[in-house]
Tab-separated table of C-alpha atoms in Angstrom:
chain	number	residue	atom	x	y	z
A	22	UNK	CA	-23.283	-14.599	19.697
A	23	UNK	CA	-20.370	-12.118	19.744
A	24	UNK	CA	-18.090	-14.908	18.270
A	25	UNK	CA	-20.246	-14.991	15.308
A	26	UNK	CA	-21.488	-11.177	15.158
A	27	UNK	CA	-17.429	-10.547	14.585
A	28	UNK	CA	-17.351	-11.769	11.389
A	29	UNK	CA	-19.703	-9.291	9.732
A	30	UNK	CA	-19.028	-6.248	11.436
A	31	UNK	CA	-15.174	-6.603	10.901
A	32	UNK	CA	-15.904	-7.271	7.095
A	33	UNK	CA	-17.636	-3.969	6.905
A	34	UNK	CA	-14.390	-2.478	9.059
A	35	UNK	CA	-12.201	-3.899	6.416
A	36	UNK	CA	-13.758	-2.459	3.784
A	37	UNK	CA	-13.945	0.689	4.913
A	38	UNK	CA	-10.342	0.619	5.939
A	39	UNK	CA	-9.128	-0.010	2.781
A	40	UNK	CA	-11.854	2.012	0.467
A	41	UNK	CA	-12.379	5.482	2.478
A	42	UNK	CA	-9.690	5.608	5.480
A	43	UNK	CA	-6.754	6.585	3.403
A	44	UNK	CA	-8.412	9.419	1.731
A	45	UNK	CA	-8.546	10.872	5.804
A	46	UNK	CA	-5.179	9.845	6.093
A	47	UNK	CA	-3.623	12.583	7.877
A	48	UNK	CA	0.803	12.520	7.319
A	49	UNK	CA	1.445	8.157	7.091
A	50	UNK	CA	-1.775	7.438	10.017
A	51	UNK	CA	-5.944	7.474	9.594
A	52	UNK	CA	-7.735	5.529	11.992
A	53	UNK	CA	-7.500	1.918	12.504
A	54	UNK	CA	-10.879	0.720	12.927
A	55	UNK	CA	-10.261	-2.900	13.395
A	56	UNK	CA	-7.779	-1.876	16.276
A	57	UNK	CA	-10.633	-0.184	18.038
A	58	UNK	CA	-13.193	-2.571	17.564
A	59	UNK	CA	-11.145	-5.349	18.537
A	60	UNK	CA	-10.070	-4.128	21.828
A	61	UNK	CA	-13.688	-2.436	22.385
A	62	UNK	CA	-15.000	-5.683	22.159
A	63	UNK	CA	-12.118	-7.531	24.090
A	64	UNK	CA	-12.979	-4.661	27.319
A	65	UNK	CA	-16.400	-5.996	27.110
A	66	UNK	CA	-17.011	-9.482	26.799
A	67	UNK	CA	-12.722	-10.263	27.690
A	68	UNK	CA	-10.003	-12.262	26.786
A	69	UNK	CA	-11.729	-15.217	24.716
A	70	UNK	CA	-14.268	-13.520	22.687
A	71	UNK	CA	-11.193	-10.503	21.783
A	72	UNK	CA	-8.519	-13.623	21.143
A	73	UNK	CA	-11.147	-14.521	18.416
A	74	UNK	CA	-11.813	-11.214	17.163
A	75	UNK	CA	-8.101	-10.344	16.815
A	76	UNK	CA	-7.826	-13.609	14.678
A	77	UNK	CA	-11.011	-12.753	12.292
A	78	UNK	CA	-10.551	-9.160	12.386
A	79	UNK	CA	-6.319	-9.531	11.635
A	80	UNK	CA	-6.958	-12.289	9.016
A	81	UNK	CA	-9.303	-10.273	7.077
A	82	UNK	CA	-7.035	-7.705	6.676
A	83	UNK	CA	-4.509	-9.584	6.085
A	84	UNK	CA	-6.634	-10.354	2.490
A	85	UNK	CA	-6.682	-7.117	1.643
A	86	UNK	CA	-2.335	-5.787	1.884
A	87	UNK	CA	0.563	-7.726	1.446
A	88	UNK	CA	1.199	-9.248	4.461
A	89	UNK	CA	1.369	-12.510	5.047
A	90	UNK	CA	-2.348	-13.713	6.389
A	91	UNK	CA	-1.825	-14.257	10.483
A	92	UNK	CA	0.635	-11.146	10.170
A	93	UNK	CA	-1.648	-8.718	11.680
A	94	UNK	CA	-3.959	-11.307	13.083
A	95	UNK	CA	-0.538	-11.933	15.833
A	96	UNK	CA	0.207	-8.819	16.470
A	97	UNK	CA	-4.235	-7.857	17.141
A	98	UNK	CA	-3.553	-11.135	19.140
A	99	UNK	CA	-0.564	-9.552	21.174
A	100	UNK	CA	-2.324	-6.079	22.038
A	101	UNK	CA	-5.356	-7.976	23.039
A	102	UNK	CA	-3.544	-10.200	25.278
A	103	UNK	CA	-1.531	-7.114	27.133
A	104	UNK	CA	-5.419	-5.412	27.313
A	105	UNK	CA	-6.926	-8.240	29.322
A	106	UNK	CA	-3.668	-8.738	31.610
A	107	UNK	CA	-3.560	-5.327	32.432
A	108	UNK	CA	-7.009	-3.912	32.623
A	109	UNK	CA	-9.826	-7.062	32.233
A	110	UNK	CA	-13.234	-6.121	31.178
A	111	UNK	CA	-14.749	-2.744	31.639
A	112	UNK	CA	-18.233	-1.156	31.958
A	113	UNK	CA	-19.111	-0.257	28.398
A	114	UNK	CA	-20.032	3.512	30.162
A	115	UNK	CA	-16.627	4.257	31.193
A	116	UNK	CA	-15.418	6.783	29.376
A	117	UNK	CA	-11.692	6.690	31.080
A	118	UNK	CA	-9.996	3.943	30.163
A	119	UNK	CA	-11.028	2.894	26.341
A	120	UNK	CA	-8.952	6.032	25.435
A	121	UNK	CA	-5.917	4.540	27.306
A	122	UNK	CA	-6.076	1.438	26.346
A	123	UNK	CA	-6.348	2.104	22.266
A	124	UNK	CA	-3.685	4.631	22.976
A	125	UNK	CA	-0.553	2.128	24.510
A	126	UNK	CA	-2.511	-0.202	22.165
A	127	UNK	CA	-2.213	1.327	18.777
A	128	UNK	CA	1.624	2.088	19.497
A	129	UNK	CA	2.219	-1.634	20.900
A	130	UNK	CA	0.167	-2.785	17.688
A	131	UNK	CA	1.755	-0.699	15.393
A	132	UNK	CA	5.562	-1.659	16.879
A	133	UNK	CA	4.580	-5.619	16.874
A	134	UNK	CA	3.529	-5.164	13.224
A	135	UNK	CA	6.482	-3.581	12.268
A	136	UNK	CA	8.454	-6.079	14.348
A	137	UNK	CA	7.112	-9.113	12.272
A	138	UNK	CA	6.988	-7.432	8.789
A	139	UNK	CA	10.748	-6.730	9.201
A	140	UNK	CA	11.684	-10.581	10.491
A	141	UNK	CA	8.977	-11.212	7.355
A	142	UNK	CA	11.599	-10.768	5.039
A	143	UNK	CA	9.611	-6.738	3.895
A	144	UNK	CA	11.137	-3.999	4.595
A	145	UNK	CA	9.767	-1.530	7.173
A	146	UNK	CA	11.243	1.850	8.891
A	147	UNK	CA	10.992	1.318	12.335
A	148	UNK	CA	11.674	4.514	13.718
A	149	UNK	CA	9.339	6.006	10.406
A	150	UNK	CA	6.674	3.915	11.115
A	151	UNK	CA	6.652	5.179	14.979
A	152	UNK	CA	7.062	8.781	14.837
A	153	UNK	CA	5.246	9.344	11.107
A	154	UNK	CA	2.043	6.697	11.413
A	155	UNK	CA	1.789	5.996	14.592
A	156	UNK	CA	1.797	9.375	15.756
A	157	UNK	CA	-1.314	10.426	14.161
A	158	UNK	CA	-3.080	7.116	14.295
A	159	UNK	CA	-2.822	6.737	17.883
A	160	UNK	CA	-4.345	10.271	18.025
A	161	UNK	CA	-7.443	9.404	15.054
A	162	UNK	CA	-7.693	6.361	17.953
A	163	UNK	CA	-7.784	8.649	21.208
A	164	UNK	CA	-10.564	10.384	19.640
A	165	UNK	CA	-12.594	8.034	17.920
A	166	UNK	CA	-12.348	5.272	20.579
A	167	UNK	CA	-15.148	6.928	22.903
A	168	UNK	CA	-18.334	6.643	19.996
A	169	UNK	CA	-16.774	3.819	18.477
A	170	UNK	CA	-16.882	2.074	22.513
A	171	UNK	CA	-20.425	2.846	22.672
A	172	UNK	CA	-22.155	1.277	19.361
A	173	UNK	CA	-20.180	-1.306	20.335
A	174	UNK	CA	-21.424	-1.540	23.927
A	175	UNK	CA	-24.549	-1.783	22.600
A	176	UNK	CA	-23.846	-4.634	20.186
A	177	UNK	CA	-22.706	-6.523	22.880
A	178	UNK	CA	-25.785	-5.715	25.127
A	179	UNK	CA	-28.060	-7.074	21.577
A	180	UNK	CA	-25.854	-10.359	21.643
A	181	UNK	CA	-26.819	-11.530	25.168
A	182	UNK	CA	-29.267	-13.082	26.389
A	183	UNK	CA	-31.380	-10.401	28.718
A	184	UNK	CA	-32.566	-11.658	32.222
A	185	UNK	CA	-36.144	-11.930	32.457
A	186	UNK	CA	-37.887	-12.140	35.820
A	187	UNK	CA	-40.944	-14.201	36.898
B	5	UNK	CA	-12.582	-13.730	35.708
B	6	UNK	CA	-9.783	-15.807	33.916
B	7	UNK	CA	-7.113	-17.450	35.767
B	8	UNK	CA	-3.731	-16.323	35.063
B	9	UNK	CA	-3.250	-20.078	33.913
B	10	UNK	CA	-6.454	-20.308	31.259
B	11	UNK	CA	-5.042	-16.647	30.044
B	12	UNK	CA	-1.669	-17.984	28.635
B	13	UNK	CA	-3.330	-21.131	27.575
B	14	UNK	CA	-6.144	-19.021	25.134
B	15	UNK	CA	-2.649	-17.274	23.776
B	16	UNK	CA	-0.699	-19.719	23.423
B	17	UNK	CA	-3.279	-21.109	21.307
B	18	UNK	CA	-4.131	-17.595	19.860
B	19	UNK	CA	-0.280	-17.706	19.327
B	20	UNK	CA	0.380	-20.688	17.837
B	21	UNK	CA	-2.863	-21.023	15.342
B	22	UNK	CA	-1.280	-17.133	13.607
B	23	UNK	CA	2.068	-18.477	13.838
B	24	UNK	CA	0.832	-21.783	11.596
B	25	UNK	CA	-0.971	-18.868	9.184
B	26	UNK	CA	1.807	-17.434	8.788
B	27	UNK	CA	3.782	-20.202	7.934
B	28	UNK	CA	1.393	-21.453	5.433
B	29	UNK	CA	0.823	-18.089	3.769
B	30	UNK	CA	4.980	-17.640	3.477
B	31	UNK	CA	4.802	-21.610	1.750
B	32	UNK	CA	2.513	-19.968	-0.852
B	33	UNK	CA	-0.211	-23.233	0.262
B	34	UNK	CA	-2.267	-20.759	1.530
B	35	UNK	CA	-2.446	-18.627	-2.001
B	36	UNK	CA	-5.089	-20.544	-3.274
B	37	UNK	CA	-7.544	-19.788	-0.126
B	38	UNK	CA	-6.261	-16.316	-0.076
B	39	UNK	CA	-7.450	-15.975	-3.551
B	40	UNK	CA	-11.011	-17.549	-3.256
B	41	UNK	CA	-11.698	-15.303	-0.273
B	42	UNK	CA	-10.235	-12.469	-1.596
B	43	UNK	CA	-12.693	-12.285	-4.674
B	44	UNK	CA	-16.200	-11.355	-2.307
B	45	UNK	CA	-13.242	-8.847	-0.600
B	46	UNK	CA	-12.835	-7.563	-3.802
B	47	UNK	CA	-16.394	-7.086	-5.028
B	48	UNK	CA	-17.485	-5.704	-1.652
B	49	UNK	CA	-14.155	-3.089	-1.871
B	50	UNK	CA	-15.167	-2.057	-5.040
B	51	UNK	CA	-18.346	-0.657	-4.228
B	52	UNK	CA	-17.317	0.776	-1.935
B	53	UNK	CA	-14.674	2.417	-3.048
B	54	UNK	CA	-17.049	3.746	-6.295
B	55	UNK	CA	-19.308	5.464	-3.726
B	56	UNK	CA	-15.758	7.256	-2.184
B	57	UNK	CA	-14.777	8.153	-5.428
B	58	UNK	CA	-17.268	10.151	-6.136
B	59	UNK	CA	-17.368	11.241	-2.862
B	60	UNK	CA	-13.864	12.496	-2.901
B	61	UNK	CA	-14.045	14.065	-6.320
B	62	UNK	CA	-16.612	16.595	-4.967
B	63	UNK	CA	-14.854	17.708	-1.903
B	64	UNK	CA	-11.514	18.001	-4.154
B	65	UNK	CA	-12.851	19.445	-7.035
B	66	UNK	CA	-14.362	22.149	-4.338
B	67	UNK	CA	-10.694	22.741	-2.645
B	68	UNK	CA	-7.980	22.657	-5.974
B	69	UNK	CA	-10.708	25.466	-7.108
B	70	UNK	CA	-7.921	27.810	-6.531
B	71	UNK	CA	-5.000	25.567	-6.983
B	72	UNK	CA	-6.421	24.890	-10.101
B	73	UNK	CA	-6.376	28.778	-11.192
B	74	UNK	CA	-3.077	29.260	-10.574
B	75	UNK	CA	-2.009	25.804	-12.693
B	76	UNK	CA	-3.926	26.871	-15.437
B	77	UNK	CA	-2.480	29.939	-15.607
B	78	UNK	CA	0.996	28.037	-15.336
B	79	UNK	CA	0.348	25.513	-17.895
B	80	UNK	CA	-1.386	28.014	-20.657
B	81	UNK	CA	2.346	29.459	-20.382
B	82	UNK	CA	4.232	26.418	-20.311
B	83	UNK	CA	1.915	25.799	-23.847
B	84	UNK	CA	3.469	28.330	-25.432
B	85	UNK	CA	6.613	26.978	-25.202
B	86	UNK	CA	5.677	23.417	-26.215
B	87	UNK	CA	3.852	24.634	-28.743
B	88	UNK	CA	7.594	25.096	-29.998
B	89	UNK	CA	9.212	22.175	-29.203
B	90	UNK	CA	6.026	20.334	-30.740
B	91	UNK	CA	7.334	21.937	-34.100
B	92	UNK	CA	10.837	20.561	-33.888
B	93	UNK	CA	9.858	17.451	-32.904
B	94	UNK	CA	7.409	17.129	-35.922
B	95	UNK	CA	10.419	18.009	-37.640
B	96	UNK	CA	12.507	14.961	-36.322
B	97	UNK	CA	9.710	12.594	-36.411
B	98	UNK	CA	9.067	13.530	-40.292
B	99	UNK	CA	12.983	12.588	-40.383
B	100	UNK	CA	12.721	9.759	-38.152
B	101	UNK	CA	11.540	6.411	-40.701
B	102	UNK	CA	13.952	7.771	-43.529
B	103	UNK	CA	17.186	7.976	-40.584
B	104	UNK	CA	15.840	4.545	-38.894
B	105	UNK	CA	15.819	2.873	-42.752
B	106	UNK	CA	19.398	4.021	-43.450
B	107	UNK	CA	20.862	3.123	-39.701
B	108	UNK	CA	19.285	-0.471	-40.870
B	109	UNK	CA	17.171	0.296	-37.236
B	110	UNK	CA	14.075	-1.977	-36.519
B	111	UNK	CA	11.820	-1.807	-33.435
B	112	UNK	CA	12.067	-5.113	-31.881
B	113	UNK	CA	9.100	-4.479	-29.674
B	114	UNK	CA	5.621	-5.122	-30.719
B	115	UNK	CA	2.928	-2.301	-29.651
B	116	UNK	CA	2.361	-2.445	-25.708
B	117	UNK	CA	-0.818	-4.099	-24.719
B	118	UNK	CA	-2.779	-1.882	-21.956
B	119	UNK	CA	-5.805	-2.914	-19.557
B	120	UNK	CA	-7.570	-0.727	-17.956
B	121	UNK	CA	-7.805	-1.323	-14.160
B	122	UNK	CA	-9.860	0.398	-10.664
B	123	UNK	CA	-8.243	1.078	-8.083
B	124	UNK	CA	-10.227	-0.979	-5.567
B	125	UNK	CA	-8.015	-1.069	-2.719
B	126	UNK	CA	-4.987	0.513	-0.542
B	127	UNK	CA	-3.283	-0.899	2.146
B	128	UNK	CA	-4.516	-0.840	5.260
B	129	UNK	CA	-1.651	-0.669	7.603
B	130	UNK	CA	0.254	2.303	5.958
B	131	UNK	CA	3.840	0.548	6.199
B	132	UNK	CA	3.822	-0.935	2.815
B	133	UNK	CA	2.796	0.707	-0.169
B	134	UNK	CA	0.198	-0.942	-2.533
B	135	UNK	CA	-3.459	-1.084	-3.956
B	136	UNK	CA	-5.709	-3.379	-5.116
B	137	UNK	CA	-7.169	-3.133	-8.226
B	138	UNK	CA	-10.339	-4.589	-10.022
B	139	UNK	CA	-8.373	-7.173	-12.849
B	140	UNK	CA	-7.223	-10.934	-11.624
B	141	UNK	CA	-6.329	-13.581	-13.546
B	142	UNK	CA	-9.841	-13.416	-14.854
B	143	UNK	CA	-8.028	-10.354	-17.744
B	144	UNK	CA	-5.487	-12.767	-17.739
B	145	UNK	CA	-3.530	-10.521	-15.926
B	146	UNK	CA	0.063	-12.324	-14.271
B	147	UNK	CA	1.999	-11.469	-11.502
B	148	UNK	CA	4.931	-8.927	-12.860
B	149	UNK	CA	3.363	-7.277	-15.083
B	150	UNK	CA	4.399	-3.211	-15.414
B	151	UNK	CA	1.139	-1.102	-14.262
B	152	UNK	CA	1.471	2.399	-15.272
B	153	UNK	CA	-0.780	5.564	-15.799
B	154	UNK	CA	-0.532	7.873	-18.726
B	155	UNK	CA	1.806	9.669	-16.487
B	156	UNK	CA	4.566	7.425	-15.342
B	157	UNK	CA	5.328	4.090	-13.964
B	158	UNK	CA	2.386	3.155	-10.893
B	159	UNK	CA	4.260	-0.339	-10.193
B	160	UNK	CA	4.335	-3.754	-10.957
B	161	UNK	CA	1.922	-6.623	-9.933
B	162	UNK	CA	3.214	-9.000	-7.611
B	163	UNK	CA	-0.157	-11.073	-6.542
B	164	UNK	CA	-3.079	-11.526	-8.432
B	165	UNK	CA	-6.656	-13.468	-7.412
B	166	UNK	CA	-9.073	-14.369	-9.849
B	167	UNK	CA	-11.335	-10.721	-9.997
B	168	UNK	CA	-8.061	-8.595	-8.786
B	169	UNK	CA	-4.641	-8.153	-8.152
B	170	UNK	CA	-2.321	-5.972	-5.832
B	171	UNK	CA	0.053	-3.989	-7.371
B	172	UNK	CA	3.140	-3.000	-5.345
B	173	UNK	CA	3.394	0.863	-6.061
B	174	UNK	CA	6.832	1.841	-6.920
B	175	UNK	CA	7.344	4.595	-3.422
B	176	UNK	CA	7.350	1.047	-1.469
B	177	UNK	CA	10.119	0.425	0.520
B	178	UNK	CA	11.007	-3.360	-1.073
B	179	UNK	CA	10.557	-1.622	-4.837
B	180	UNK	CA	13.898	-1.530	-7.188
B	181	UNK	CA	13.277	0.112	-10.641
B	182	UNK	CA	16.522	0.032	-12.684
B	183	UNK	CA	16.119	3.758	-14.785
B	184	UNK	CA	18.084	6.289	-16.404
B	185	UNK	CA	18.231	9.768	-16.564
B	186	UNK	CA	16.656	11.173	-20.439
B	187	UNK	CA	19.731	13.469	-21.061
B	188	UNK	CA	22.708	12.774	-19.371
B	189	UNK	CA	21.592	8.359	-20.537
B	190	UNK	CA	22.881	7.930	-15.975
B	191	UNK	CA	21.444	5.332	-14.943
B	192	UNK	CA	20.975	3.721	-11.226
B	193	UNK	CA	18.351	2.242	-9.186
B	194	UNK	CA	15.118	4.239	-8.059
B	195	UNK	CA	13.474	2.951	-4.862
B	196	UNK	CA	11.269	3.831	-2.486
B	197	UNK	CA	11.874	5.589	0.582
B	198	UNK	CA	9.550	5.030	4.429
B	199	UNK	CA	8.222	8.884	3.595
B	200	UNK	CA	7.265	7.306	-0.190
B	201	UNK	CA	9.044	9.913	-1.802
B	202	UNK	CA	11.255	8.152	-4.862
B	203	UNK	CA	15.261	8.347	-4.674
B	204	UNK	CA	17.730	7.081	-7.764
B	205	UNK	CA	21.160	4.998	-5.884
B	206	UNK	CA	23.703	3.856	-7.299
B	207	UNK	CA	24.724	6.490	-10.027
B	208	UNK	CA	28.103	6.290	-11.036
B	209	UNK	CA	30.514	9.218	-9.695
B	210	UNK	CA	31.627	9.669	-13.790
B	211	UNK	CA	27.966	10.353	-14.684
B	212	UNK	CA	26.835	13.938	-15.033
B	213	UNK	CA	23.567	14.918	-13.169
B	214	UNK	CA	21.674	17.152	-14.416
B	215	UNK	CA	18.806	18.990	-12.045
B	216	UNK	CA	15.171	18.442	-13.287
B	217	UNK	CA	16.181	15.857	-15.701
B	218	UNK	CA	13.623	13.054	-16.682
B	219	UNK	CA	14.051	9.683	-15.750
B	220	UNK	CA	12.624	6.703	-16.940
B	221	UNK	CA	12.668	2.877	-16.911
B	222	UNK	CA	15.479	1.750	-18.502
B	223	UNK	CA	14.576	-1.674	-19.187
B	224	UNK	CA	17.607	-3.226	-17.585
B	225	UNK	CA	16.769	-6.675	-15.516
B	226	UNK	CA	13.917	-7.117	-17.601
B	227	UNK	CA	11.024	-6.302	-14.930
B	228	UNK	CA	9.936	-3.667	-16.818
B	229	UNK	CA	10.057	-2.349	-20.671
B	230	UNK	CA	12.485	0.311	-21.645
B	231	UNK	CA	11.577	4.340	-21.184
B	232	UNK	CA	8.070	4.537	-19.361
B	233	UNK	CA	8.162	7.781	-17.667
B	234	UNK	CA	9.066	7.770	-13.855
B	235	UNK	CA	9.299	11.216	-12.752
B	236	UNK	CA	11.937	14.100	-12.780
B	237	UNK	CA	15.280	14.616	-10.309
B	238	UNK	CA	14.455	17.242	-7.979
B	239	UNK	CA	18.688	17.169	-6.570
B	240	UNK	CA	20.983	15.081	-6.036
B	241	UNK	CA	24.177	14.511	-3.756
B	242	UNK	CA	26.713	12.418	-2.933
B	243	UNK	CA	25.468	9.391	-0.825
B	244	UNK	CA	26.913	7.842	2.299
B	245	UNK	CA	29.711	5.976	1.399
B	246	UNK	CA	30.759	8.851	-1.146
B	247	UNK	CA	31.094	5.611	-3.898
B	248	UNK	CA	27.707	6.519	-5.325
B	249	UNK	CA	25.561	9.699	-6.562
B	250	UNK	CA	22.371	9.365	-5.583
B	251	UNK	CA	19.294	12.281	-6.379
B	252	UNK	CA	15.674	12.366	-4.833
B	253	UNK	CA	12.685	11.832	-7.872
B	254	UNK	CA	9.046	13.582	-8.095
B	255	UNK	CA	6.928	11.246	-9.759
B	256	UNK	CA	4.105	12.861	-12.204
B	257	UNK	CA	1.952	11.038	-10.066
B	258	UNK	CA	0.182	11.397	-6.767
B	259	UNK	CA	0.338	8.038	-5.854
B	260	UNK	CA	-2.871	8.805	-3.160
B	261	UNK	CA	-4.748	9.835	-5.551
B	262	UNK	CA	-4.692	6.728	-8.100
B	263	UNK	CA	-8.059	5.558	-9.562
B	264	UNK	CA	-7.629	4.408	-13.038
B	265	UNK	CA	-3.886	2.562	-13.613
B	266	UNK	CA	-3.332	0.870	-17.193
B	267	UNK	CA	-1.657	-2.478	-16.776
B	268	UNK	CA	0.751	-3.524	-19.848
B	269	UNK	CA	-0.457	-7.125	-20.780
B	270	UNK	CA	2.165	-8.113	-23.558
B	271	UNK	CA	4.962	-7.688	-21.710
B	272	UNK	CA	6.909	-10.563	-19.886
B	273	UNK	CA	9.372	-10.000	-16.953
B	274	UNK	CA	12.318	-11.867	-17.768
B	275	UNK	CA	13.447	-14.336	-14.648
B	276	UNK	CA	16.631	-14.159	-14.036
B	277	UNK	CA	16.965	-15.892	-11.269
B	278	UNK	CA	18.966	-19.039	-13.268
B	279	UNK	CA	21.784	-16.866	-13.203
B	280	UNK	CA	22.103	-16.048	-9.660
B	281	UNK	CA	22.252	-19.866	-8.621
B	282	UNK	CA	25.311	-20.807	-10.918
B	283	UNK	CA	28.505	-20.791	-9.672
B	284	UNK	CA	29.651	-17.406	-8.783
B	285	UNK	CA	32.348	-15.974	-10.978
B	286	UNK	CA	34.715	-13.265	-9.172
B	287	UNK	CA	33.282	-10.045	-9.086
B	288	UNK	CA	29.820	-10.997	-10.102
B	289	UNK	CA	26.821	-8.807	-9.275
B	290	UNK	CA	23.072	-9.816	-9.301
B	291	UNK	CA	20.552	-8.588	-11.013
B	292	UNK	CA	17.308	-6.485	-10.756
């Protein structure tokens, strides 16, 4: 169920990311809904579903940007893999690890994305990206990750079949 | 709990899928699918953008009230000056047909045709400066068409689907526009900067750069029509090589608040790629 629910949720997130989020950007950075949702789901459901969410979210995001399709997906896959490697599944009531993971994940995601875009022939200033885009994005993400992790926890619980005691 | 090797296999498969996607996207094989998928996405973005713009307008109106009052006073002062200028320009305009017929001047360009489009999305990464507009191939838009507002040049279309198109803003790091300073006639290349500002590079040392000069497109390279306003010079200095001058430009447009733009639909950008494939002559310089 978790892998199928990713499409509508991430679709909504991508639409919000490209229409609402630019209105609340500070410097060049704003909250990264896709990254927060993908990492939250990885912490809740593990690597396999996290990877599916990363690919679906990344491809959808690439469809609304000028980046070649798959670029953001690859950057998300790297972050999801590292997150699962370092931490593994996390309880949905945990309030310590999600901010730490999203902080590290944001920095790694932006760095990997900037490198990928550079390799693919786009001109990207990596130092400017890290200083002006990554820092405000990281702060936004750290502040917003707990409510989003909480919401994703509720969706995660609803997506799993309930245990019935006979 | 998964073992380390199965983790690596899942990761490897995912990376492989992404690399395949990037490969076929870069080569253009995926373009029809991307165009097809972007249609419903564009519709959803349009709906969401409408709501966001309305909400944003309300908030901006409140916060901009004091600024507007101050701006209004400045504009009233400017209006007095401009009225004098209008009188002079009307005189020049009256002389123009007579003078142009005297020198045999003929306007080579037909009137520009515009198509208005709403901005329905912006770049989500922050790394690239692009917007998405709600017009596409169904409205006869094509790659390369210039995009403007009443305040000047916005950018050019570089990706087009059936019902929407992506516009590369002039502030993007990958954007190059050949421009001319209106008073001194000095020419240079307008590029975007990482911070979203505009800079003119490659202004010859011999050319005089007048502060506060207006910047317009030069038409050289055939990618943009001549004479589209771009902005105003703020300052100039020698570039790092000391062989050219460079200047900062302030656009009249607030690229973060673009809502409606106009596409010049009857302008055909020139394809100069055939020159690039010819045998290079000594001292040859590539086009725009």
